[in-house]
Coordinates of C-alpha atoms in Angstrom, one line a residue:
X1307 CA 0.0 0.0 0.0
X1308 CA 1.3 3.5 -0.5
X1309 CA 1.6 5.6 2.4
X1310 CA 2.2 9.5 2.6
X1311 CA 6.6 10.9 2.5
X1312 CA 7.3 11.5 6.0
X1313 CA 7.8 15.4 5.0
X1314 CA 4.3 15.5 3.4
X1315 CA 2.3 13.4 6.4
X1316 CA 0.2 15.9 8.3
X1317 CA -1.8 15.2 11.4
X1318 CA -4.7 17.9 12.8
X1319 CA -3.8 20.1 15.6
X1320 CA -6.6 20.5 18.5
X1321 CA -5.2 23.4 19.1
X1322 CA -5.5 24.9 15.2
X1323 CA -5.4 28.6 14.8
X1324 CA -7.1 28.4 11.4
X1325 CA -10.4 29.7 11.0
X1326 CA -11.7 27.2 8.7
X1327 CA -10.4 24.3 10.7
X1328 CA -10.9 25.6 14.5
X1329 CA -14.9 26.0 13.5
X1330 CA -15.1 22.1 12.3
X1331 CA -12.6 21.2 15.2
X1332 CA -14.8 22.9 17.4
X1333 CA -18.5 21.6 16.1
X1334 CA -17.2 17.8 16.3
X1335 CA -16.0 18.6 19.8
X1336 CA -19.4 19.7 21.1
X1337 CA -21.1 16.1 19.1
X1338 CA -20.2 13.8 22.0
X1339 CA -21.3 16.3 24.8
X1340 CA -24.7 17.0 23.3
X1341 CA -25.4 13.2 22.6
X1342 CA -25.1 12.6 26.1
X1343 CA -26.9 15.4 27.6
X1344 CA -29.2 15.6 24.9
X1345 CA -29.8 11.7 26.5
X1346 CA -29.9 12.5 30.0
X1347 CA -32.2 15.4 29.6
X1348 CA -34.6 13.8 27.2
X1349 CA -35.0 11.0 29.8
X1350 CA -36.6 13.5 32.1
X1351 CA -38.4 15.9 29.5
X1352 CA -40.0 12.3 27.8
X1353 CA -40.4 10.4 31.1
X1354 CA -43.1 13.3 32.0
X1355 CA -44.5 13.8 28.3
X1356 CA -44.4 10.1 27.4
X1357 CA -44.0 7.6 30.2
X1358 CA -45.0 4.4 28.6
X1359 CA -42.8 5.1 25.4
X1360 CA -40.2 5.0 27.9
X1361 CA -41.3 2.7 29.6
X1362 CA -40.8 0.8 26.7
X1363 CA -37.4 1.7 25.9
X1364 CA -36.1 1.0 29.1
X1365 CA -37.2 -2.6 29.0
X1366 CA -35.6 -2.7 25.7
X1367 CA -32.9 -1.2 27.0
X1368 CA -32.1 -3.8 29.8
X1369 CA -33.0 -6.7 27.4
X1370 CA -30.3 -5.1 25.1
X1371 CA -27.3 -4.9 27.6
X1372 CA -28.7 -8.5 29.2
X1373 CA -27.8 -10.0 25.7
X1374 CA -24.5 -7.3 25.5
X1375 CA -23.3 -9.2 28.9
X1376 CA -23.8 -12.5 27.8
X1377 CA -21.8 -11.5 24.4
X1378 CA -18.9 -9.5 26.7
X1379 CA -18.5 -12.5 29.2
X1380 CA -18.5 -15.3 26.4
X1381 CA -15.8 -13.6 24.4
X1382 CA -13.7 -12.5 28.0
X1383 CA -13.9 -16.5 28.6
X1384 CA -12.2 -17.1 25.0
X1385 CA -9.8 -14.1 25.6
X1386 CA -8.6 -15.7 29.5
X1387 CA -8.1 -19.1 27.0
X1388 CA -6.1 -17.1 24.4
X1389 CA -4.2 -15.4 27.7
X1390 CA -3.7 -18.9 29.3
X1391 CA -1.7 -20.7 26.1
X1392 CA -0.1 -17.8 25.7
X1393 CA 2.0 -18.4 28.9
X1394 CA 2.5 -21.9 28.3
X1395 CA 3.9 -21.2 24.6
X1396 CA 8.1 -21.1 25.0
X1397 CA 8.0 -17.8 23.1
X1398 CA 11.9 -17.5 23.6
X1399 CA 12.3 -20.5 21.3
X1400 CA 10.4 -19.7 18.5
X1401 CA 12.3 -16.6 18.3
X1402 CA 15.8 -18.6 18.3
X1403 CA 14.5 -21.2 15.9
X1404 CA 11.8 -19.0 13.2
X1405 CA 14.8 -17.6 10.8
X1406 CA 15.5 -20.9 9.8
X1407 CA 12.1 -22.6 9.5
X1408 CA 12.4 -25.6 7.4
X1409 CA 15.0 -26.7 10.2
X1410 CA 12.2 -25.9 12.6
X1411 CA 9.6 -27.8 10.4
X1412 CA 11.7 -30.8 11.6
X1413 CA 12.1 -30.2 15.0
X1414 CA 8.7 -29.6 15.8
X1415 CA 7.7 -32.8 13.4
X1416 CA 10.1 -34.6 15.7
X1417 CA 8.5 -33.5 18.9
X1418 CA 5.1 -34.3 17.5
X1419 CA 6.3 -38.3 16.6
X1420 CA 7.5 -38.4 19.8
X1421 CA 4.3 -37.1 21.8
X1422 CA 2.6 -39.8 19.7
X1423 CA 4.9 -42.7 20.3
X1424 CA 4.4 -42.0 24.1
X1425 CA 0.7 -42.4 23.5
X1426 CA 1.3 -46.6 23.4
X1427 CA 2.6 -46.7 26.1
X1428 CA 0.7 -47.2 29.7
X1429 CA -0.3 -44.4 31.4
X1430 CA -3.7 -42.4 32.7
X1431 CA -6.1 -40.8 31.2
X1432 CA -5.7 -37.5 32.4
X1433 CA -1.8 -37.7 30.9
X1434 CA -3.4 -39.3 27.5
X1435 CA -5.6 -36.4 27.5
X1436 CA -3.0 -33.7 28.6
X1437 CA -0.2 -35.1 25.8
X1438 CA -3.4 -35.1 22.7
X1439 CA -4.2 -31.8 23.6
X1440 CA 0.0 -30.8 23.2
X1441 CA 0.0 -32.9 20.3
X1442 CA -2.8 -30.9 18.8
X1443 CA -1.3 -27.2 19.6
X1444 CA 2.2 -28.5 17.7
X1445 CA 0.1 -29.7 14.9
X1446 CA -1.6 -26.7 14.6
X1447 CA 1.6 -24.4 15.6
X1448 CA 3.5 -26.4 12.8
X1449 CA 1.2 -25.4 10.6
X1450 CA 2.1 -22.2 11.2
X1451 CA 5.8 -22.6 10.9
X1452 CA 5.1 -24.2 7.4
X1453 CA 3.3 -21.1 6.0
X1454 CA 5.8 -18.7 7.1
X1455 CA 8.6 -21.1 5.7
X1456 CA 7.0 -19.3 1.9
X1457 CA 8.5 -16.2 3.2
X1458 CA 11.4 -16.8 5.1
X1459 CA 13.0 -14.2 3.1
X1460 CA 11.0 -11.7 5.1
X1461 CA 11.5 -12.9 8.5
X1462 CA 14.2 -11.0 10.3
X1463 CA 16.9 -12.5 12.5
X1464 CA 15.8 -12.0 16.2
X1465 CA 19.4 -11.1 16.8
X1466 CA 19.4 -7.9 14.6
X1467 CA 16.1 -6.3 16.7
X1468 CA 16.9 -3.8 19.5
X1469 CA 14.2 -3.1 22.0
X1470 CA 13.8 0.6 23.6
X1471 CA 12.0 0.5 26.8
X1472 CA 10.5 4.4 27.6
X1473 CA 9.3 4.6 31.5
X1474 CA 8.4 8.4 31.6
X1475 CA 8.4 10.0 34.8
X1476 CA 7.1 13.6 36.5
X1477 CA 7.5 12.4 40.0
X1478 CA 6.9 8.8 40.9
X1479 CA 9.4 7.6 43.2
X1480 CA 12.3 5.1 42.3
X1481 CA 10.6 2.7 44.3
X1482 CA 7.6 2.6 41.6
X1483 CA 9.9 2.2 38.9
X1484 CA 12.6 0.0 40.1
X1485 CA 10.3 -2.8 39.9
X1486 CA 9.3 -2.3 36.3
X1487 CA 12.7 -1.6 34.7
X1488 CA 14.0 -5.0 36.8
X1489 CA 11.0 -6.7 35.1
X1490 CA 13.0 -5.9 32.1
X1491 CA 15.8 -7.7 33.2
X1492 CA 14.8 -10.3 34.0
X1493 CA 13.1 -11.1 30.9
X1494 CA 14.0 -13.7 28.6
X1495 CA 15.2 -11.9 25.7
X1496 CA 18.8 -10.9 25.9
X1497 CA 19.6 -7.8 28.0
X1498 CA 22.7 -6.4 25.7
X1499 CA 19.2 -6.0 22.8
X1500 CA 17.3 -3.7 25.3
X1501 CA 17.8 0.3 25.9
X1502 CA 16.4 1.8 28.6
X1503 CA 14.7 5.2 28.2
X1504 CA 14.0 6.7 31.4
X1505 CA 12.1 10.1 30.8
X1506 CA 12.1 12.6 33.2
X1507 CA 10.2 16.1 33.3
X1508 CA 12.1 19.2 34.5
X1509 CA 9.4 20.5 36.9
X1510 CA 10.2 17.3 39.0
X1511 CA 11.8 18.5 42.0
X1512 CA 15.3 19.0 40.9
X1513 CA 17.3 17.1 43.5
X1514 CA 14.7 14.4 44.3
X1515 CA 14.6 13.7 40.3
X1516 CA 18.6 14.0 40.5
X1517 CA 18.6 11.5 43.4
X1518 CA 16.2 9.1 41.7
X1519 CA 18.2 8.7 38.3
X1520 CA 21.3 8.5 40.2
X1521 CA 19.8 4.9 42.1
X1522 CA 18.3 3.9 38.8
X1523 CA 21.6 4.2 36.7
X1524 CA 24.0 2.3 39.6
X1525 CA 21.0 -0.3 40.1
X1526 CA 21.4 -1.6 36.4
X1527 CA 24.7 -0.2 35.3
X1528 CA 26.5 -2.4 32.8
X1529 CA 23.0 -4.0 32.8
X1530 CA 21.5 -3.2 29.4
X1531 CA 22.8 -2.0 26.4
X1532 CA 22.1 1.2 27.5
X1533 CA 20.3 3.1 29.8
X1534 CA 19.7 6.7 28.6
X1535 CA 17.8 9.6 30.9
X1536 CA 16.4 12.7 29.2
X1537 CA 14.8 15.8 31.0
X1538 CA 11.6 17.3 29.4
X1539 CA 11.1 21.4 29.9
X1540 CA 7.4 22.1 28.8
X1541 CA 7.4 24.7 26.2
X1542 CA 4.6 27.6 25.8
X1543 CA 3.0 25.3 23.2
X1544 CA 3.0 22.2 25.0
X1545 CA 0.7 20.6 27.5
X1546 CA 1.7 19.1 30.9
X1547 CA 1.1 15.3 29.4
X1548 CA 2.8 12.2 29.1
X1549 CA 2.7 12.7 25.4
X1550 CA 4.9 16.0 25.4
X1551 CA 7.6 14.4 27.5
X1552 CA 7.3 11.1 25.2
X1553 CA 7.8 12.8 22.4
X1554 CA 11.0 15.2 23.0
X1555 CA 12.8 11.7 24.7
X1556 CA 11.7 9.6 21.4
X1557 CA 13.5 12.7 19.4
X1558 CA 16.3 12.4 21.2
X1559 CA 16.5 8.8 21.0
X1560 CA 16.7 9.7 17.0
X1561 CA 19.1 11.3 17.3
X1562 CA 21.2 8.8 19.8
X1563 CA 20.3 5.6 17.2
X1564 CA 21.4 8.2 13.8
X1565 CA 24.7 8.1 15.6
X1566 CA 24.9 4.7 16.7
X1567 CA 24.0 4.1 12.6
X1568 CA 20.8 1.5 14.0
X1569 CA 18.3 1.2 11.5
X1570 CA 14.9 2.0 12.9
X1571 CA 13.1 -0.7 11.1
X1572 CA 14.3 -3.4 13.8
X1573 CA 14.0 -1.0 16.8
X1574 CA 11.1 -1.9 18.8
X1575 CA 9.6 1.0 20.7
X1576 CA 7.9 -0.1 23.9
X1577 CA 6.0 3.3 25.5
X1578 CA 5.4 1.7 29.2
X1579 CA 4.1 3.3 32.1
X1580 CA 6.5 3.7 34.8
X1581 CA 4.8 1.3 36.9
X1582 CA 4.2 -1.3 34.3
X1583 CA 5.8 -4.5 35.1
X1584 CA 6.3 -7.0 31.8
X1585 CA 5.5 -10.6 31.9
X1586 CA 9.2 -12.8 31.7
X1587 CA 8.1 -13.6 28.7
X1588 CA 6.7 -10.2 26.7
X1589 CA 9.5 -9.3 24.9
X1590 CA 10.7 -12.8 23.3
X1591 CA 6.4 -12.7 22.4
X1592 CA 7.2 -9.4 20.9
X1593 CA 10.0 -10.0 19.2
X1594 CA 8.5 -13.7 17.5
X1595 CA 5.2 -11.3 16.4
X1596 CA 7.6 -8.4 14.8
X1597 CA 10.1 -10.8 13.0
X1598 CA 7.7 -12.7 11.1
X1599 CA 5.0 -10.2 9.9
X1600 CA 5.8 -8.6 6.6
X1601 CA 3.6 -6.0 7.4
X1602 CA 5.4 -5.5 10.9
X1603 CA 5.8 -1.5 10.4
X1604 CA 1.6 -1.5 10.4
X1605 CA 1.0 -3.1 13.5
X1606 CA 0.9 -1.7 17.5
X1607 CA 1.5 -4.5 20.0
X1608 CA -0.5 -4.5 23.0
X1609 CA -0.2 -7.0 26.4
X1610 CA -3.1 -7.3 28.3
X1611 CA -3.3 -4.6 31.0
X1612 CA -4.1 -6.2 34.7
X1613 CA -3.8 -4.0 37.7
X1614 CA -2.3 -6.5 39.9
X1615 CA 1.0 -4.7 41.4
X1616 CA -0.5 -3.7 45.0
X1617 CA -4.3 -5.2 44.4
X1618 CA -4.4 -6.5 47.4
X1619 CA -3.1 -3.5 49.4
X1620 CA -5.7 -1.3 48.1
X1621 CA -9.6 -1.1 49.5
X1622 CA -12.5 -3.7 48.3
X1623 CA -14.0 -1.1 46.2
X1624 CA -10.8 -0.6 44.1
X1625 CA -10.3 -4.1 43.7
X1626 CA -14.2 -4.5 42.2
X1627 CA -13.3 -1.8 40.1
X1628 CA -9.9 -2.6 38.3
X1629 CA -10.5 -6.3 38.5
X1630 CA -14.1 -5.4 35.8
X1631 CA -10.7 -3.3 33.8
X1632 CA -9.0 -6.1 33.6
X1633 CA -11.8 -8.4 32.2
X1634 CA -12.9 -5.3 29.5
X1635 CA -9.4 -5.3 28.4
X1636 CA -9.1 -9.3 27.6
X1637 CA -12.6 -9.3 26.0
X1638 CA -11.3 -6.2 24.0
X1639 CA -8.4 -8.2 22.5
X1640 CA -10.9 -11.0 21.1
X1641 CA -11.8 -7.9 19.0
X1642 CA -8.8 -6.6 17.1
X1643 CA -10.6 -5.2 14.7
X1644 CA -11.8 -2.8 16.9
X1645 CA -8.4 -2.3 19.1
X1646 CA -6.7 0.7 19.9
X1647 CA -3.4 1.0 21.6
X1648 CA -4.2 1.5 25.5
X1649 CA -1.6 2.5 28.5
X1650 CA 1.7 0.4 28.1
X1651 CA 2.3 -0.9 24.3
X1652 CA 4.6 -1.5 21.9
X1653 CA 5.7 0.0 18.1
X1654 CA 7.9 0.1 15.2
X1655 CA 10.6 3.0 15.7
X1656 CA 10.5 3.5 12.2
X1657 CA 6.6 4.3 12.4
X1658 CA 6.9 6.4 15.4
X1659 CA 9.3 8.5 13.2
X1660 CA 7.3 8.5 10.7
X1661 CA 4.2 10.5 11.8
X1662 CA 6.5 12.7 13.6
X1663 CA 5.7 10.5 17.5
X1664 CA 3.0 12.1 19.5
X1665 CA 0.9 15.1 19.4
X1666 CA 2.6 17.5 22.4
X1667 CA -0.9 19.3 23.1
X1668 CA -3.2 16.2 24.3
X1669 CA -3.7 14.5 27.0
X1670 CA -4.8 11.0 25.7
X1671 CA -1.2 9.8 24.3
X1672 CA -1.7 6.1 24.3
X1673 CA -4.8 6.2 21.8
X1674 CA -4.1 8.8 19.8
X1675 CA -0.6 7.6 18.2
X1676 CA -2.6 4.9 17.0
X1677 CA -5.0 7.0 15.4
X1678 CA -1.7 9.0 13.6
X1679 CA -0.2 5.8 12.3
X1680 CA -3.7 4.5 11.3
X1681 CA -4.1 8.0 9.0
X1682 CA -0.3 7.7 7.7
X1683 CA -1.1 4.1 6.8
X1684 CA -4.6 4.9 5.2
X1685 CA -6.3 2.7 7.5
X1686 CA -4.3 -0.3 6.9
X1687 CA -3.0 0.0 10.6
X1688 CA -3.8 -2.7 13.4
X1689 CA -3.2 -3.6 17.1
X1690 CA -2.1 -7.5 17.6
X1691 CA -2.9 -8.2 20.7
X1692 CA 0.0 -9.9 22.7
X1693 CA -1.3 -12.6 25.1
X1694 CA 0.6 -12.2 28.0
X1695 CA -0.2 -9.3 31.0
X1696 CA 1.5 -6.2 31.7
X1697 CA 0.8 -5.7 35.6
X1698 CA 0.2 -2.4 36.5
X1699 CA -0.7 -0.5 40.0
X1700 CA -4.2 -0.1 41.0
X1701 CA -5.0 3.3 42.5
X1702 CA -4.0 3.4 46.7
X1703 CA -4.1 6.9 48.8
X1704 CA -3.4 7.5 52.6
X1705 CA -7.4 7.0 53.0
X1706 CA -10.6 5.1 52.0
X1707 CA -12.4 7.7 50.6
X1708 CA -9.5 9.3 48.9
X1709 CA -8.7 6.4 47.2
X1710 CA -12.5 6.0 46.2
X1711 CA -12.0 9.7 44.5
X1712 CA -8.6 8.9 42.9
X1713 CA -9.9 6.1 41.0
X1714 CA -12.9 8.1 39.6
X1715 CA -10.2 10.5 38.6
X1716 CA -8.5 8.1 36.6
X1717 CA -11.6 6.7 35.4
X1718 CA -12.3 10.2 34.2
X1719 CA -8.7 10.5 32.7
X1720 CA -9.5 7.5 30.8
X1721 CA -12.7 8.8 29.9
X1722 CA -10.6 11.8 27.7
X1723 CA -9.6 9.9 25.2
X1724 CA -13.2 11.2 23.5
X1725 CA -10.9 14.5 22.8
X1726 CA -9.4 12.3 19.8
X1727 CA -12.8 11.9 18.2
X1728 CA -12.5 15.8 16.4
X1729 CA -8.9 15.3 15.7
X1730 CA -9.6 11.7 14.3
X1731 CA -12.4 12.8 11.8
X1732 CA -10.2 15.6 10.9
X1733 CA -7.4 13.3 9.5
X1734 CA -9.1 10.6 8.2
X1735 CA -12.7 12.0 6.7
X1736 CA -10.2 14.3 3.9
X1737 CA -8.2 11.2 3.3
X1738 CA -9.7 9.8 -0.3
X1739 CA -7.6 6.4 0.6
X1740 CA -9.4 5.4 3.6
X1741 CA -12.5 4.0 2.9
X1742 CA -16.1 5.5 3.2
X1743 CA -17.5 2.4 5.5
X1744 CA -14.1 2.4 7.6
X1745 CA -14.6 5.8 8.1
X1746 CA -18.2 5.6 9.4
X1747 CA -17.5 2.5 11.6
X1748 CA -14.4 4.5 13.0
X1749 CA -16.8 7.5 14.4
X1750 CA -19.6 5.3 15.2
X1751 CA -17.5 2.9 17.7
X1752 CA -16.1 6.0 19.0
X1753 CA -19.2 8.3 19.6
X1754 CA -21.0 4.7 21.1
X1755 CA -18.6 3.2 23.0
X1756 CA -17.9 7.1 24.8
X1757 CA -21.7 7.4 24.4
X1758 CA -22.4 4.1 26.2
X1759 CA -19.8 4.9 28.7
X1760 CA -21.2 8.2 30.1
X1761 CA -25.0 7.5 29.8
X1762 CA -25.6 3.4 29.8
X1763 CA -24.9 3.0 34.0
X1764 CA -27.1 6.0 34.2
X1765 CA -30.3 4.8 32.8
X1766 CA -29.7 1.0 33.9
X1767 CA -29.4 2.4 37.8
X1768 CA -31.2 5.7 37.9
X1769 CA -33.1 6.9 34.9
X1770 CA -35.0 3.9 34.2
X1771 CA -37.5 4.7 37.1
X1772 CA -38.2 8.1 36.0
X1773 CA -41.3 7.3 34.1
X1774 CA -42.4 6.1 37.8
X1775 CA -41.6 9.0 39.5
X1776 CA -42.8 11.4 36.2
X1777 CA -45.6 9.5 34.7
X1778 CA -48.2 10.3 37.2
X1779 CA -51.3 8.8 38.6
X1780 CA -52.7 7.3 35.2
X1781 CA -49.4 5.7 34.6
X1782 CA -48.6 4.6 37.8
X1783 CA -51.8 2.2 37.7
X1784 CA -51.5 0.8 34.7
X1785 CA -50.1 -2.6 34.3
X1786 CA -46.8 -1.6 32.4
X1787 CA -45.9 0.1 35.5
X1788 CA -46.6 -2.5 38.0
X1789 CA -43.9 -5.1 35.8

């Protein structure tokens, strides 16, 4: 497919100055608010003119999201399945083995004989069971091998890939991110392929920042490849964000790899948040998925969030709460047609270069560089979903309650990644490449699924017994009321 010259790729600023452009920015910014209230109100205002209508609705409502939750669950079942094998598969040796697949071919043909040769021989049935079902995921892996064996040419050596690890920072304590750039260590892929970016922001206490990267540099000196700090200064143009300080550290990581002569097209660019600890085996998964897609600079890879770090420290409310995340975000990756890239992920350097990293003025960073590489690739841009979990903190305060308000505040946080919609339409609708029906189901998933999110537990808990409370007398009595 062709794709835009870097020099000619432009992505819409939110903050446009243009007249032209800050009218339409501004009309699809108010779309998602007045959906919503225009929901909520007319709950109210139609409750009192037209209770049974409502009524009805309501019911149809519930019987919709009843069906909605049996869907959700069922595919969050398959997605725990798809999360299970993935730990049992020995992602470090596929990596070793994949460049040479017809010597693979043989190696997993021989394991299979041998699996089936042990099947004669005395034993249980709970081992006979346990060694058909390994004898079926080789078969089926095998098949796999034999179809990328037709283009081996375009698998790259594991060897030549160099992973960059960016944990930005604007004040978390070494103690947070200690654990997560040891996770890295102790991975299986080899430590002399990974770089460590930490990013740091200026307006970080200067000698508490000072004293943190000092810790972090002796912990794992000599450790990696290299372990590079930058310090972000916001400018005038810029906001506060994680995107801002992600951006200026990817730049200078350009820079760095220019001089080391590294080609970007086997640098693997893993944006992680600072708590984010990796699964042992997420980066030899990583590596396997990159190395043997020819279309590996069009893809985002994305481990399964679960908030596991300090669950247990944290109250019972909390726990409900991020434990329902973790479940939405494995049910999500059954989905990868609709996937975007969320919190700690994964992408081609030479993408990231490509639309210029992230937008400095926006608050949702982990969404939206999707959205960039998706317009610079003309819609032929996709998350694969990495089946192994990236454990992250779950929100924890000095009390109860305040840790009850910090996690609607993140919720909230979460919930601005609706500010992409405006800029999203406004780089994808012009482009005549992207197609009319992927640009309607693009603004329909995001106007419902933000739609759904702010109104749906509203009129399931509250707003459904309005037509009660607004219907009056003659309502009230009527059978339709009384079920």
């Amino acid at each position: 497919m062709m794709v835009r010259n870097e020099k000619e790729f432009y992505f819409p600023n939110p903050r446009t100055t243009v007249p032209r452009e800050k009218k339409i920015q501004r009309v699809l910014e108010m779309i998602p608010g007045i959906l919503t209230w225009t929901t909520i109100l007319g709950m109210f205002i139609f409750s009192f003119l037209v209770p049974v209508w409502v009524s009805v609705f309501i019911i149809a409502f519930d019987i919709y999201w009843i069906f909605r939750t049996v869907f959700i669950a069922s595919y969050s079942v398959a997605g725990y399945r798809k999360l299970r094998d993935g730990k049992n598969i020995d992602w470090w040796e596929r990596c070793q083995n994949i460049s040479h697949p017809e010597d693979f071919i043989l190696k997993i043909s021989s394991r299979i004989k041998e699996m089936e040769e042990a099947l004669t021989e005395k034993m249980t049935r709970g081992q006979k069971k346990k060694i058909k079902h390994e004898i079926k995921k080789e078969k089926k892996y095998l098949t796999e091998v034999q179809q990328l064996a037709k283009i081996k040419d375009k698998i790259i050596d594991w060897r030549e890939i160099v992973h960059v690890v960016m944990f930005p920072t604007a004040g978390e304590p070494a103690s947070v991110i200690e654990p997560a750039i040891q996770a890295v260590a102790d991975s299986n892929f080899p430590n002399q392929q990974f770089i460590i970016l930490l990013a740091t922001e200026e307006r970080e206490e200067k000698s508490k920042r000072l004293k943190k990267v000092e810790y972090l540099q002796n912990k794992f000196k000599g450790v990696f490849r290299d372990f590079i700090v930058t310090t972000h200064l916001v400018k005038d143009d810029e906001m506060k964000a994680k995107g801002s300080n992600a951006t200026f550290a990817a730049k200078y990581l350009k820079k760095y790899l220019e001089e080391k002569k590294v080609d970007f097209k086997k640098v693997i660019f893993s944006n992680f948040d600072c708590d984010s600890v990796a699964h042992l085996q997420y980066f030899a998964s990583l590596t396997y998925k990159y190395i043997t897609n020819p279309k590996r600079l069009q893809r985002s890879y994305q481990p399964l969030p679960m908030y596991h770090n300090n669950l247990w420290d944290t109250n019972a409310f909390v726990r409900v709460i991020v434990t329902g995340s973790s479940f939405w975000h494995i049910f999500q990756s059954t989905r990868t047609e609709g996937m975007v890239t969320f919190s700690s992920h994964s992408e081609p350097f030479d993408t990231l270069v490509k639309v210029n990293f992230w937008p400095v003025n926006m608050i949702s960073e982990d969404s939206i560089i999707y959205w960039k590489c998706f317009s610079y690739y003309n819609g032929d841009y996709k998350v694969e979903p990495i089946y192994l979990p990236i454990s992250l903190d779950a929100v924890l305060a000095n009390s109860y309650w305040k840790t009850i308000v910090n996690q609607y505040r993140q919720k909230r946080r979460w919930a601005y990644g609706i500010e992409n919609f405006p800029v999203i339409l406004r780089a994808i609708f012009p482009n005549k490449k992207i197609k009319l029906r992927e640009k309607l189901k693009v603004t329909f998933e995001m106007l419902e699924g933000h739609h759904s999110w702010a109104t749906a537990p509203l009129i399931l808990a509250v707003l459904g017994w309005l037509p009660l409370i607004f219907g009056g007398e003659q309502f009230n009595q009527s059978v339709l009321a009384h079920n």
